[in-house]
Short mmCIF file of C-alpha atoms in Angstrom, two decimals:
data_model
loop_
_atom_site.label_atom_id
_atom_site.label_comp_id
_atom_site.label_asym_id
_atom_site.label_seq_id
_atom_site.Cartn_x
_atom_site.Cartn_y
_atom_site.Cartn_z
CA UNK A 30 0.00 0.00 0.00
CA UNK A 31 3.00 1.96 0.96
CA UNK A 32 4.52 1.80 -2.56
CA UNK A 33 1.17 2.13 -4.56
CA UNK A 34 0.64 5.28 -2.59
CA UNK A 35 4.19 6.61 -3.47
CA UNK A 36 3.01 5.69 -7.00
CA UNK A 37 0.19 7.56 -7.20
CA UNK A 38 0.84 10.52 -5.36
CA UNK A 39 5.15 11.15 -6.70
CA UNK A 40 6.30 8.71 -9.23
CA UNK A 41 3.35 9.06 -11.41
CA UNK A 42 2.58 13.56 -11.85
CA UNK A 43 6.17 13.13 -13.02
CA UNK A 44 5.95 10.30 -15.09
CA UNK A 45 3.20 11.28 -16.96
CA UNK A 46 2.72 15.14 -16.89
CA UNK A 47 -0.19 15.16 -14.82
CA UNK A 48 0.63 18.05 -12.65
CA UNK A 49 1.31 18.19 -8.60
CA UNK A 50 -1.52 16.73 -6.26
CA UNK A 51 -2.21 18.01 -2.68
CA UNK A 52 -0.53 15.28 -1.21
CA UNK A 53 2.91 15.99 -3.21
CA UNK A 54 2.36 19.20 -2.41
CA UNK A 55 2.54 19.64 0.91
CA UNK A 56 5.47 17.13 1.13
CA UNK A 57 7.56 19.36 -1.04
CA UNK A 58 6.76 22.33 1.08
CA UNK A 59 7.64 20.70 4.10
CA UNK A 60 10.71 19.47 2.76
CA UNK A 61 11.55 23.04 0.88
CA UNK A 62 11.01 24.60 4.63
CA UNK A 63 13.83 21.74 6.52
CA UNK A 64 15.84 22.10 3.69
CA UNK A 65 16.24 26.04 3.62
CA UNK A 66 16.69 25.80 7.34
CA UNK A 67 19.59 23.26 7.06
CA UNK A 68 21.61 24.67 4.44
CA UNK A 69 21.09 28.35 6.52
CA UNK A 70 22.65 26.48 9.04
CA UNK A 71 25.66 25.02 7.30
CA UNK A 72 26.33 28.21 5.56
CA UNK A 73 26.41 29.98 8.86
CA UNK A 74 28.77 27.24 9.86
CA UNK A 75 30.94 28.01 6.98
CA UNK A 76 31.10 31.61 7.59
CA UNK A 77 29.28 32.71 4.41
CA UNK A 78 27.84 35.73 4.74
CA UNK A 79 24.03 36.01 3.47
CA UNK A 80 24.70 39.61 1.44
CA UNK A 81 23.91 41.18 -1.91
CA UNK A 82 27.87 39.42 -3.12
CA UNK A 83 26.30 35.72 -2.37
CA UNK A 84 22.84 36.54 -3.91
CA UNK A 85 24.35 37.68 -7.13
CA UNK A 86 26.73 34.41 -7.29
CA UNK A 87 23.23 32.22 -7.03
CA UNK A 88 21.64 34.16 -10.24
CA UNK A 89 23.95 31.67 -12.67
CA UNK A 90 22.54 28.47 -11.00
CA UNK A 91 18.89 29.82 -11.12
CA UNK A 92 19.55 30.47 -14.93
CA UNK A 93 21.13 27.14 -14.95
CA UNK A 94 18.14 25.10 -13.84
CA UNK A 95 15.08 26.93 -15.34
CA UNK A 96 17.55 26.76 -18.83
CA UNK A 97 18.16 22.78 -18.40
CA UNK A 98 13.89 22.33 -17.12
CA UNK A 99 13.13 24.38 -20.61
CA UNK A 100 15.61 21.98 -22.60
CA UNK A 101 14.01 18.74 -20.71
CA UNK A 102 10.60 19.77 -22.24
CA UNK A 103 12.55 20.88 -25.83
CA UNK A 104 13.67 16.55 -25.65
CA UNK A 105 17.45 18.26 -25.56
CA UNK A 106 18.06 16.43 -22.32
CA UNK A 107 15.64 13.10 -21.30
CA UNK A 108 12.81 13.40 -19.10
CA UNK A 109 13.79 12.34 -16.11
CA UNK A 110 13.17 12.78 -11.89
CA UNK A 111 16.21 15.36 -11.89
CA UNK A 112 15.46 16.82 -15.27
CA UNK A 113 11.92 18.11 -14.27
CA UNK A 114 10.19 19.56 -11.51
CA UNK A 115 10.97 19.32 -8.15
CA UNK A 116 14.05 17.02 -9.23
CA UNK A 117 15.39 20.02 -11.11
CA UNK A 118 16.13 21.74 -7.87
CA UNK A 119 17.66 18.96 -6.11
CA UNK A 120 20.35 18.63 -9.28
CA UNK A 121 20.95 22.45 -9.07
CA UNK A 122 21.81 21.59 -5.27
CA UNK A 123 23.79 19.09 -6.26
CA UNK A 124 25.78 20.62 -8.19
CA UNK A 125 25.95 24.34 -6.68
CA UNK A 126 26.28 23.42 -2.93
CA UNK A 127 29.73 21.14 -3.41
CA UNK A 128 30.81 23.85 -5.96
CA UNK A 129 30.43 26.46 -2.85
CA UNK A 130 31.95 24.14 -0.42
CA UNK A 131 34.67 23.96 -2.72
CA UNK A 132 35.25 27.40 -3.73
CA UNK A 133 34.90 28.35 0.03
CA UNK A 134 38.34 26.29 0.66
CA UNK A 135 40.94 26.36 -1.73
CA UNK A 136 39.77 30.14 -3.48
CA UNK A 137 40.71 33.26 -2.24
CA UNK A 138 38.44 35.19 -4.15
CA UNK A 139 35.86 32.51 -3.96
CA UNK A 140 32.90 34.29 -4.85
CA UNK A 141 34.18 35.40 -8.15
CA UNK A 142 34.67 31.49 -9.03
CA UNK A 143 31.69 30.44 -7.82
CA UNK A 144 29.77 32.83 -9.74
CA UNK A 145 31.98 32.06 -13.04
CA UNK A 146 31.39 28.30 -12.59
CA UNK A 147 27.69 29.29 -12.68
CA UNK A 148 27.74 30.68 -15.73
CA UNK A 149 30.16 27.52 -17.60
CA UNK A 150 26.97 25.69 -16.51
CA UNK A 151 24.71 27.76 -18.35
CA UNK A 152 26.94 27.92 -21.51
CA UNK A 153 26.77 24.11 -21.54
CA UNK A 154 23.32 24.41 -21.64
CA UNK A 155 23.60 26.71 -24.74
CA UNK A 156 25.62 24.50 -26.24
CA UNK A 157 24.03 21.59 -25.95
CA UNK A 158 20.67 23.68 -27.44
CA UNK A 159 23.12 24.36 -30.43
CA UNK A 160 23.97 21.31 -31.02
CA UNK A 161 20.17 20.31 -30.88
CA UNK A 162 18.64 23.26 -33.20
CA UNK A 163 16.68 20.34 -35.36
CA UNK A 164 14.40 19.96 -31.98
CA UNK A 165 14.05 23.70 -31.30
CA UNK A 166 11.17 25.14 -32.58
CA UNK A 167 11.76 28.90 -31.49
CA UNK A 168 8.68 30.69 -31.14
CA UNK A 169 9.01 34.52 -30.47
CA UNK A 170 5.44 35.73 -31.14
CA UNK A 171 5.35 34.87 -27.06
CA UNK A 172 6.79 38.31 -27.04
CA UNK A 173 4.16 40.38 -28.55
CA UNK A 174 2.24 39.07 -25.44
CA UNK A 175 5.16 39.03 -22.75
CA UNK A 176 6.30 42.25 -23.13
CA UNK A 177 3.51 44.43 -22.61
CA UNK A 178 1.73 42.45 -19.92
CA UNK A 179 5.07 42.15 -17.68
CA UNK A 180 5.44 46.39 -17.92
CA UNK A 181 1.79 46.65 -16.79
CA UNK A 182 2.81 44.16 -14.42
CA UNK A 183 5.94 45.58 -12.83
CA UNK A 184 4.51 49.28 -13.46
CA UNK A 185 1.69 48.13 -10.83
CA UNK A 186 4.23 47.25 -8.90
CA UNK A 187 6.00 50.11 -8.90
CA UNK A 188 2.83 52.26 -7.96
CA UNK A 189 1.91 50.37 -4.98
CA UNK A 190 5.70 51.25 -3.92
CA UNK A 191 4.04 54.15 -3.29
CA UNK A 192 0.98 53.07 -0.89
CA UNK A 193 2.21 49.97 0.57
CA UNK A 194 5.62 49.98 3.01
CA UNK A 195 5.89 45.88 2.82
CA UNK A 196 6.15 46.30 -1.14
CA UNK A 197 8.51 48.94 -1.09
CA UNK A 198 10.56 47.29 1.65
CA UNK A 199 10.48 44.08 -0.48
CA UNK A 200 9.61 45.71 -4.18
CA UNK A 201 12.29 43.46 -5.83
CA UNK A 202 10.39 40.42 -4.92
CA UNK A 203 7.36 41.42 -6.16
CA UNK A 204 8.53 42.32 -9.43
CA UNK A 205 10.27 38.92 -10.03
CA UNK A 206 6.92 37.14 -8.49
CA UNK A 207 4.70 39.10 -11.05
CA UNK A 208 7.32 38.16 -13.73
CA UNK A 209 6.22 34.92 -12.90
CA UNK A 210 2.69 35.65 -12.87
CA UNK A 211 3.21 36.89 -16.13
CA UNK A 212 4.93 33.97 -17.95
CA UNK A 213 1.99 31.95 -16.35
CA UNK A 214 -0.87 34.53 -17.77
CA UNK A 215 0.86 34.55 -21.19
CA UNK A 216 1.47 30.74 -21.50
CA UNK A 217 -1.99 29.49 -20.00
CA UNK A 218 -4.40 32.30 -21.70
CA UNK A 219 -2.82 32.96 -25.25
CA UNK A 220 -0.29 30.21 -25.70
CA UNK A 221 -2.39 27.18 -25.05
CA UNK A 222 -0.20 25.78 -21.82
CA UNK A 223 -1.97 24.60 -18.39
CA UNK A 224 -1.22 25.21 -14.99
CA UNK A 225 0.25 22.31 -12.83
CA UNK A 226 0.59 23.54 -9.42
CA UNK A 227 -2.52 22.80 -7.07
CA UNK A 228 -4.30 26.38 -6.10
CA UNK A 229 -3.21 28.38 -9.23
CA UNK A 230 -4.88 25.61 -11.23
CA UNK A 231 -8.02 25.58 -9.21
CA UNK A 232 -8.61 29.56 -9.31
CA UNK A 233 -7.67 29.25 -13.08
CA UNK A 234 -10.86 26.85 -13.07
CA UNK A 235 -12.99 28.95 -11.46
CA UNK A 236 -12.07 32.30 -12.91
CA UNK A 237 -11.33 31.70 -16.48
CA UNK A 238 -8.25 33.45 -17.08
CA UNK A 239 -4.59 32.96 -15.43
CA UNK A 240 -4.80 36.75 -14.88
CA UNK A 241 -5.22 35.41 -11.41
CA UNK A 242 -2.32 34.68 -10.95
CA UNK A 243 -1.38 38.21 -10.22
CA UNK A 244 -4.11 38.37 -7.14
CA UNK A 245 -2.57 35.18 -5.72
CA UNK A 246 0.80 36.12 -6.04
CA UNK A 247 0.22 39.63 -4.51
CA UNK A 248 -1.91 37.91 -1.60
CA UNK A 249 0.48 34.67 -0.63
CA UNK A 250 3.62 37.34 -1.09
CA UNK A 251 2.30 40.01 1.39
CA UNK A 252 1.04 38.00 4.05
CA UNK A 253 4.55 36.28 3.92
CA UNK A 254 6.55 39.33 4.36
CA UNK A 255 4.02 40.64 6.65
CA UNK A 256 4.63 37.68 9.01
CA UNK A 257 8.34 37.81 8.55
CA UNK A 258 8.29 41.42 9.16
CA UNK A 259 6.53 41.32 12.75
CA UNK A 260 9.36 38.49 13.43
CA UNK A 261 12.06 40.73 12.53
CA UNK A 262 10.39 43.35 15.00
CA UNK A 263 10.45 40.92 17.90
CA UNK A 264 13.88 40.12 17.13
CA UNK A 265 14.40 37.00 14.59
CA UNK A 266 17.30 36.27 13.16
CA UNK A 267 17.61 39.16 10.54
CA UNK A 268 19.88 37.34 8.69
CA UNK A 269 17.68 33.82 8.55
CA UNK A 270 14.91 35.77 7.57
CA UNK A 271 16.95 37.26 4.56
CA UNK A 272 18.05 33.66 3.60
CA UNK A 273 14.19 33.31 3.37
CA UNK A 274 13.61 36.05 1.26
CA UNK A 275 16.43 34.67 -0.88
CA UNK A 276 14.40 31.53 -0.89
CA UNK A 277 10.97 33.22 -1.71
CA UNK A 278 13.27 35.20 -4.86
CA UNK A 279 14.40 31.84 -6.64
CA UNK A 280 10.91 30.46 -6.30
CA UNK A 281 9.67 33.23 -8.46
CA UNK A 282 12.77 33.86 -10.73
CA UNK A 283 13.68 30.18 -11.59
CA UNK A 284 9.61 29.21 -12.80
CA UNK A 285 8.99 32.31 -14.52
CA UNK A 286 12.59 32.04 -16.28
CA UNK A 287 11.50 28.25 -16.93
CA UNK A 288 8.41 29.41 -18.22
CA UNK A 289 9.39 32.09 -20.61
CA UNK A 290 12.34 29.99 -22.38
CA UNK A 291 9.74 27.02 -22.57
CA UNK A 292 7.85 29.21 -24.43
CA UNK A 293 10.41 30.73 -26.33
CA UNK A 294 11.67 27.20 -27.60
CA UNK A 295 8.45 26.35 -28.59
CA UNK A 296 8.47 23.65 -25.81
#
């Protein structure tokens, strides 16, 4: 029973495309929130400090993995449990966090290689698309669509800078989350794609359009950083809840970067 549940609920969204469940769900949440806690940990061990220097380093790996999800889908690399989602952000881990640990110890100015050993990742990636260009079928009339909804987008974003102190405090997190919402409005309303996550895909049922997507974002995003800000006033650790924030920035840059090259390679 043990294993036909496993099935049902893991092995078999991935398997065939069907999309997460509630069950898988909330199992990759919990694991998301032990994980980030963990590796906070270890990098505190380590003596890496959470700053703007370590966040920029990341950006390479979060190119990385949405790059190597979009090629999965393009049949570039197999579909596999590592290839695809969540399995696409346990290979980035293993691969980035030894690469770090490394660095860390024999590399002076290990940030710098770090960050440049990012980046060979995502050139492999490119080269491995050009030496696949019979499977790409490059579509950029996503842009026509893309461009203008995602300055609407981040232009509403930038006007509730100007009303709400959580946004402006945290504006660069809202404009990569409704980046995301974007690639998700484009892809599911004009480009014929579906939603597979859970609650987007339910209030896509029930309204009609992935312009929902925006709402949801906006609503999950504040109440976050809302909670996280009254626990930085009572004196949580700044710099875990930072980590977090670094957290809640990859989940919305690496899917909507995912997204927008699926699209763009006609995925």
């Amino acid at each position: 029973m043990l294993k036909e549940f496993f099935e049902k609920y893991f092995v078999n969204p991935i398997k065939y495309n069907t999309g997460y469940n509630p069950v898988n769900t909330l199992v990759y949440a919990i694991i998301l929130g032990i994980a980030t806690l963990i590796v906070y940990k270890v990098l505190k061990r380590m003596k890496i400090k959470i700053d703007n220097a370590f966040f920029r380093a990341l950006i390479p790996y979060m190119v990385f993995g949405a790059f190597t999800r979009a090629l999965t889908d393009a049949g570039v690399y197999p579909r596999t449990y590592i290839t695809v989602s969540p399995g696409i952000y346990f290979l980035v881990f293993l691969i980035a966090f030894p690469a770090l640990i490394i660095c860390k110890k024999f590399f002076k100015d290990w940030r710098g290689v770090f960050l440049w050993f990012g980046w060979g990742l995502v050139m492999v990636d490119f080269a491995a698309m050009g030496a696949n260009l019979e499977k790409m079928n490059f579509n950029f009339t996503v842009l026509k669509y893309f461009i203008p909804f995602l300055i609407l987008a981040e232009l509403a974003v930038y006007l509730m800078t100007k009303k709400l102190s959580i946004v402006r405090e945290n504006s660069y997190l809202f404009y990569v989350h409704f980046y995301d919402a974007t690639t998700t409005f484009v892809g599911v309303d004009f480009m014929g794609y579906w939603e597979q996550h859970v609650l987007p895909r339910l209030l896509i049922g029930l309204t009609g359009t992935a312009a929902v997507m925006y709402v949801l974002k906006f609503t999950v995003l504040y109440l976050a950083l809302w909670i996280m800000k009254k626990l930085e006033e009572e004196g949580e650790d700044k710099e875990l809840l930072d980590f977090i924030r670094m957290v809640i920035f990859i989940l919305g840059f690496a899917p909507g970067t995912r997204n927008l090259l699926r699209m763009l390679l006609g995925a």
